[in-house]
PDB file of C-alpha atoms in Angstrom:
ATOM      1  CA  MET A   1      70.104  -8.427  49.714  1.00 51.00           C
ATOM      2  CA  ALA A   2      72.041  -5.369  48.574  1.00 50.00           C
ATOM      3  CA  THR A   3      73.026  -5.329  44.928  1.00 62.00           C
ATOM      4  CA  ASN A   4      76.221  -3.956  43.480  1.00 74.00           C
ATOM      5  CA  PRO A   5      75.778  -0.618  41.658  1.00 77.00           C
ATOM      6  CA  LEU A   6      77.592  -2.010  38.601  1.00 84.00           C
ATOM      7  CA  GLU A   7      75.418  -5.106  38.293  1.00 90.00           C
ATOM      8  CA  ALA A   8      72.758  -5.866  35.698  1.00 92.00           C
ATOM      9  CA  GLN A   9      70.416  -8.812  36.000  1.00 92.00           C
ATOM     10  CA  ALA A  10      67.793 -10.762  34.111  1.00 95.00           C
ATOM     11  CA  LYS A  11      65.016 -12.835  35.663  1.00 95.00           C
ATOM     12  CA  GLN A  12      62.543 -15.372  34.408  1.00 95.00           C
ATOM     13  CA  LYS A  13      59.747 -16.778  36.520  1.00 96.00           C
ATOM     14  CA  TYR A  14      57.536 -19.857  36.234  1.00 96.00           C
ATOM     15  CA  ILE A  15      59.831 -21.930  34.009  1.00 95.00           C
ATOM     16  CA  ILE A  16      58.253 -25.367  33.694  1.00 95.00           C
ATOM     17  CA  MET A  17      61.389 -27.237  34.715  1.00 94.00           C
ATOM     18  CA  SER A  18      62.595 -28.467  38.060  1.00 94.00           C
ATOM     19  CA  PRO A  19      65.062 -26.200  39.866  1.00 95.00           C
ATOM     20  CA  ARG A  20      67.414 -29.148  40.302  1.00 95.00           C
ATOM     21  CA  LYS A  21      67.902 -29.381  36.532  1.00 95.00           C
ATOM     22  CA  LEU A  22      68.552 -25.651  36.281  1.00 95.00           C
ATOM     23  CA  ARG A  23      70.974 -25.628  39.228  1.00 94.00           C
ATOM     24  CA  ARG A  24      73.128 -28.276  37.536  1.00 95.00           C
ATOM     25  CA  VAL A  25      73.746 -25.802  34.707  1.00 95.00           C
ATOM     26  CA  VAL A  26      73.860 -22.608  36.781  1.00 96.00           C
ATOM     27  CA  ASP A  27      76.476 -23.987  39.182  1.00 95.00           C
ATOM     28  CA  THR A  28      78.921 -24.577  36.317  1.00 95.00           C
ATOM     29  CA  ILE A  29      78.834 -20.982  35.012  1.00 94.00           C
ATOM     30  CA  ARG A  30      78.739 -18.991  38.257  1.00 93.00           C
ATOM     31  CA  GLY A  31      81.817 -16.756  38.613  1.00 92.00           C
ATOM     32  CA  LYS A  32      82.962 -17.192  34.999  1.00 93.00           C
ATOM     33  CA  ARG A  33      83.463 -14.449  32.425  1.00 94.00           C
ATOM     34  CA  VAL A  34      80.550 -13.992  30.013  1.00 94.00           C
ATOM     35  CA  PRO A  35      82.220 -15.241  26.774  1.00 94.00           C
ATOM     36  CA  GLU A  36      83.489 -18.360  28.541  1.00 95.00           C
ATOM     37  CA  ALA A  37      80.054 -19.071  30.037  1.00 95.00           C
ATOM     38  CA  TYR A  38      78.403 -18.422  26.674  1.00 95.00           C
ATOM     39  CA  ASN A  39      80.598 -21.031  24.971  1.00 95.00           C
ATOM     40  CA  MET A  40      80.022 -23.541  27.781  1.00 95.00           C
ATOM     41  CA  LEU A  41      76.238 -23.139  27.600  1.00 95.00           C
ATOM     42  CA  ARG A  42      76.175 -23.500  23.813  1.00 95.00           C
ATOM     43  CA  LEU A  43      77.897 -26.879  24.059  1.00 95.00           C
ATOM     44  CA  MET A  44      75.927 -28.343  26.980  1.00 94.00           C
ATOM     45  CA  PRO A  45      73.435 -31.062  26.000  1.00 95.00           C
ATOM     46  CA  TYR A  46      70.757 -29.955  28.495  1.00 95.00           C
ATOM     47  CA  GLU A  47      67.538 -28.100  27.746  1.00 95.00           C
ATOM     48  CA  ALA A  48      68.182 -26.052  30.888  1.00 95.00           C
ATOM     49  CA  ALA A  49      71.324 -24.685  29.221  1.00 95.00           C
ATOM     50  CA  ARG A  50      69.167 -23.085  26.483  1.00 96.00           C
ATOM     51  CA  VAL A  51      67.051 -21.304  29.107  1.00 95.00           C
ATOM     52  CA  VAL A  52      70.092 -20.068  31.041  1.00 95.00           C
ATOM     53  CA  LEU A  53      71.780 -18.979  27.797  1.00 96.00           C
ATOM     54  CA  LYS A  54      68.815 -16.754  26.908  1.00 95.00           C
ATOM     55  CA  LYS A  55      68.936 -15.110  30.324  1.00 96.00           C
ATOM     56  CA  LEU A  56      72.717 -14.644  30.085  1.00 95.00           C
ATOM     57  CA  ILE A  57      72.323 -12.856  26.743  1.00 95.00           C
ATOM     58  CA  GLU A  58      69.551 -10.722  28.232  1.00 95.00           C
ATOM     59  CA  ALA A  59      71.639  -9.802  31.295  1.00 94.00           C
ATOM     60  CA  THR A  60      74.576  -8.894  29.041  1.00 94.00           C
ATOM     61  CA  SER A  61      72.323  -6.655  26.958  1.00 94.00           C
ATOM     62  CA  ASN A  62      71.013  -5.017  30.119  1.00 93.00           C
ATOM     63  CA  ALA A  63      74.588  -4.276  31.201  1.00 92.00           C
ATOM     64  CA  GLN A  64      75.375  -2.757  27.816  1.00 92.00           C
ATOM     65  CA  VAL A  65      72.369  -0.437  28.077  1.00 93.00           C
ATOM     66  CA  LYS A  66      72.859   0.480  31.747  1.00 90.00           C
ATOM     67  CA  PHE A  67      76.622   0.943  31.836  1.00 88.00           C
ATOM     68  CA  GLY A  68      77.665   1.304  28.190  1.00 88.00           C
ATOM     69  CA  VAL A  69      79.873  -1.781  28.238  1.00 86.00           C
ATOM     70  CA  GLU A  70      80.951  -2.501  24.647  1.00 85.00           C
ATOM     71  CA  ASP A  71      82.917  -5.686  25.266  1.00 88.00           C
ATOM     72  CA  PRO A  72      81.154  -8.596  27.007  1.00 89.00           C
ATOM     73  CA  ALA A  73      84.590  -9.853  28.124  1.00 90.00           C
ATOM     74  CA  GLN A  74      84.530  -7.106  30.785  1.00 89.00           C
ATOM     75  CA  LEU A  75      81.541  -8.813  32.438  1.00 92.00           C
ATOM     76  CA  VAL A  76      81.575 -11.583  35.035  1.00 94.00           C
ATOM     77  CA  ILE A  77      78.600 -13.624  36.226  1.00 94.00           C
ATOM     78  CA  SER A  78      78.345 -12.400  39.810  1.00 93.00           C
ATOM     79  CA  ARG A  79      75.098 -14.079  40.838  1.00 93.00           C
ATOM     80  CA  ALA A  80      73.181 -16.923  39.233  1.00 94.00           C
ATOM     81  CA  PHE A  81      70.622 -19.051  41.002  1.00 94.00           C
ATOM     82  CA  ALA A  82      67.429 -21.022  40.454  1.00 95.00           C
ATOM     83  CA  ASP A  83      64.687 -20.943  43.063  1.00 95.00           C
ATOM     84  CA  GLU A  84      61.688 -23.194  43.382  1.00 95.00           C
ATOM     85  CA  GLY A  85      58.346 -21.910  42.128  1.00 95.00           C
ATOM     86  CA  PRO A  86      54.809 -23.230  42.616  1.00 95.00           C
ATOM     87  CA  SER A  87      53.962 -26.647  41.197  1.00 94.00           C
ATOM     88  CA  TYR A  88      51.280 -27.126  38.592  1.00 92.00           C
ATOM     89  CA  ARG A  89      48.925 -29.863  39.717  1.00 93.00           C
ATOM     90  CA  ARG A  90      47.433 -32.062  37.011  1.00 93.00           C
ATOM     91  CA  PHE A  91      45.328 -35.196  37.271  1.00 94.00           C
ATOM     92  CA  LYS A  92      45.738 -38.299  35.151  1.00 93.00           C
ATOM     93  CA  PRO A  93      42.792 -40.672  34.738  1.00 94.00           C
ATOM     94  CA  ARG A  94      43.554 -44.259  35.684  1.00 94.00           C
ATOM     95  CA  ALA A  95      41.736 -47.586  35.566  1.00 95.00           C
ATOM     96  CA  GLN A  96      38.456 -48.212  37.401  1.00 94.00           C
ATOM     97  CA  GLY A  97      37.611 -44.533  37.872  1.00 93.00           C
ATOM     98  CA  ARG A  98      40.686 -43.588  39.836  1.00 95.00           C
ATOM     99  CA  ILE A  99      42.927 -40.582  39.268  1.00 94.00           C
ATOM    100  CA  TYR A 100      46.582 -40.008  39.995  1.00 94.00           C
ATOM    101  CA  LYS A 101      47.944 -36.590  40.811  1.00 94.00           C
ATOM    102  CA  ARG A 102      50.922 -35.317  38.780  1.00 93.00           C
ATOM    103  CA  GLU A 103      52.875 -32.266  39.823  1.00 93.00           C
ATOM    104  CA  LYS A 104      54.871 -30.245  37.323  1.00 94.00           C
ATOM    105  CA  PRO A 105      57.565 -28.257  39.136  1.00 95.00           C
ATOM    106  CA  THR A 106      58.383 -24.681  38.154  1.00 96.00           C
ATOM    107  CA  SER A 107      61.464 -22.540  38.749  1.00 96.00           C
ATOM    108  CA  HIS A 108      62.479 -18.901  38.999  1.00 96.00           C
ATOM    109  CA  LEU A 109      65.846 -18.104  37.395  1.00 96.00           C
ATOM    110  CA  THR A 110      68.042 -15.058  38.088  1.00 95.00           C
ATOM    111  CA  VAL A 111      71.294 -14.283  36.281  1.00 95.00           C
ATOM    112  CA  ALA A 112      73.308 -11.181  37.240  1.00 95.00           C
ATOM    113  CA  VAL A 113      76.447  -9.893  35.549  1.00 94.00           C
ATOM    114  CA  GLN A 114      78.911  -7.428  37.006  1.00 93.00           C
ATOM    115  CA  VAL A 115      81.484  -5.154  35.415  1.00 90.00           C
ATOM    116  CA  LYS A 116      84.944  -6.466  36.202  1.00 84.00           C
ATOM    117  CA  GLU A 117      87.651  -3.867  36.711  1.00 68.00           C
ATOM    118  CA  ALA A 118      90.455  -3.991  34.184  1.00 54.00           C
ATOM    119  CA  LYS A 119      93.809  -5.064  35.630  1.00 50.00           C
TER     120      LYS A 119
END
């Protein structure tokens, strides 16, 4: 996948949260301007919103360092997605010597921001 030359991104791997929970948040902010997405994420009641908010702040900081963007309002979320990671397998002891397997899903999150041309 070719990336845009004016795009900065932030990734986090092995988040102990299902990708479905992250996608619910990521789908609402994709394509929005950074200040608007920031305000939306701050008001969402989901724990996944806190994780995505941290990555959005990190991607914005990366854009400021790479391209010298002073105003975050110039940035748009160009790509944001949550992929599935490996599952942690844990075993829970049950009655009469049995065990039940529990799987904890993990996710990989990527948030990319792009400099939007001024109109």
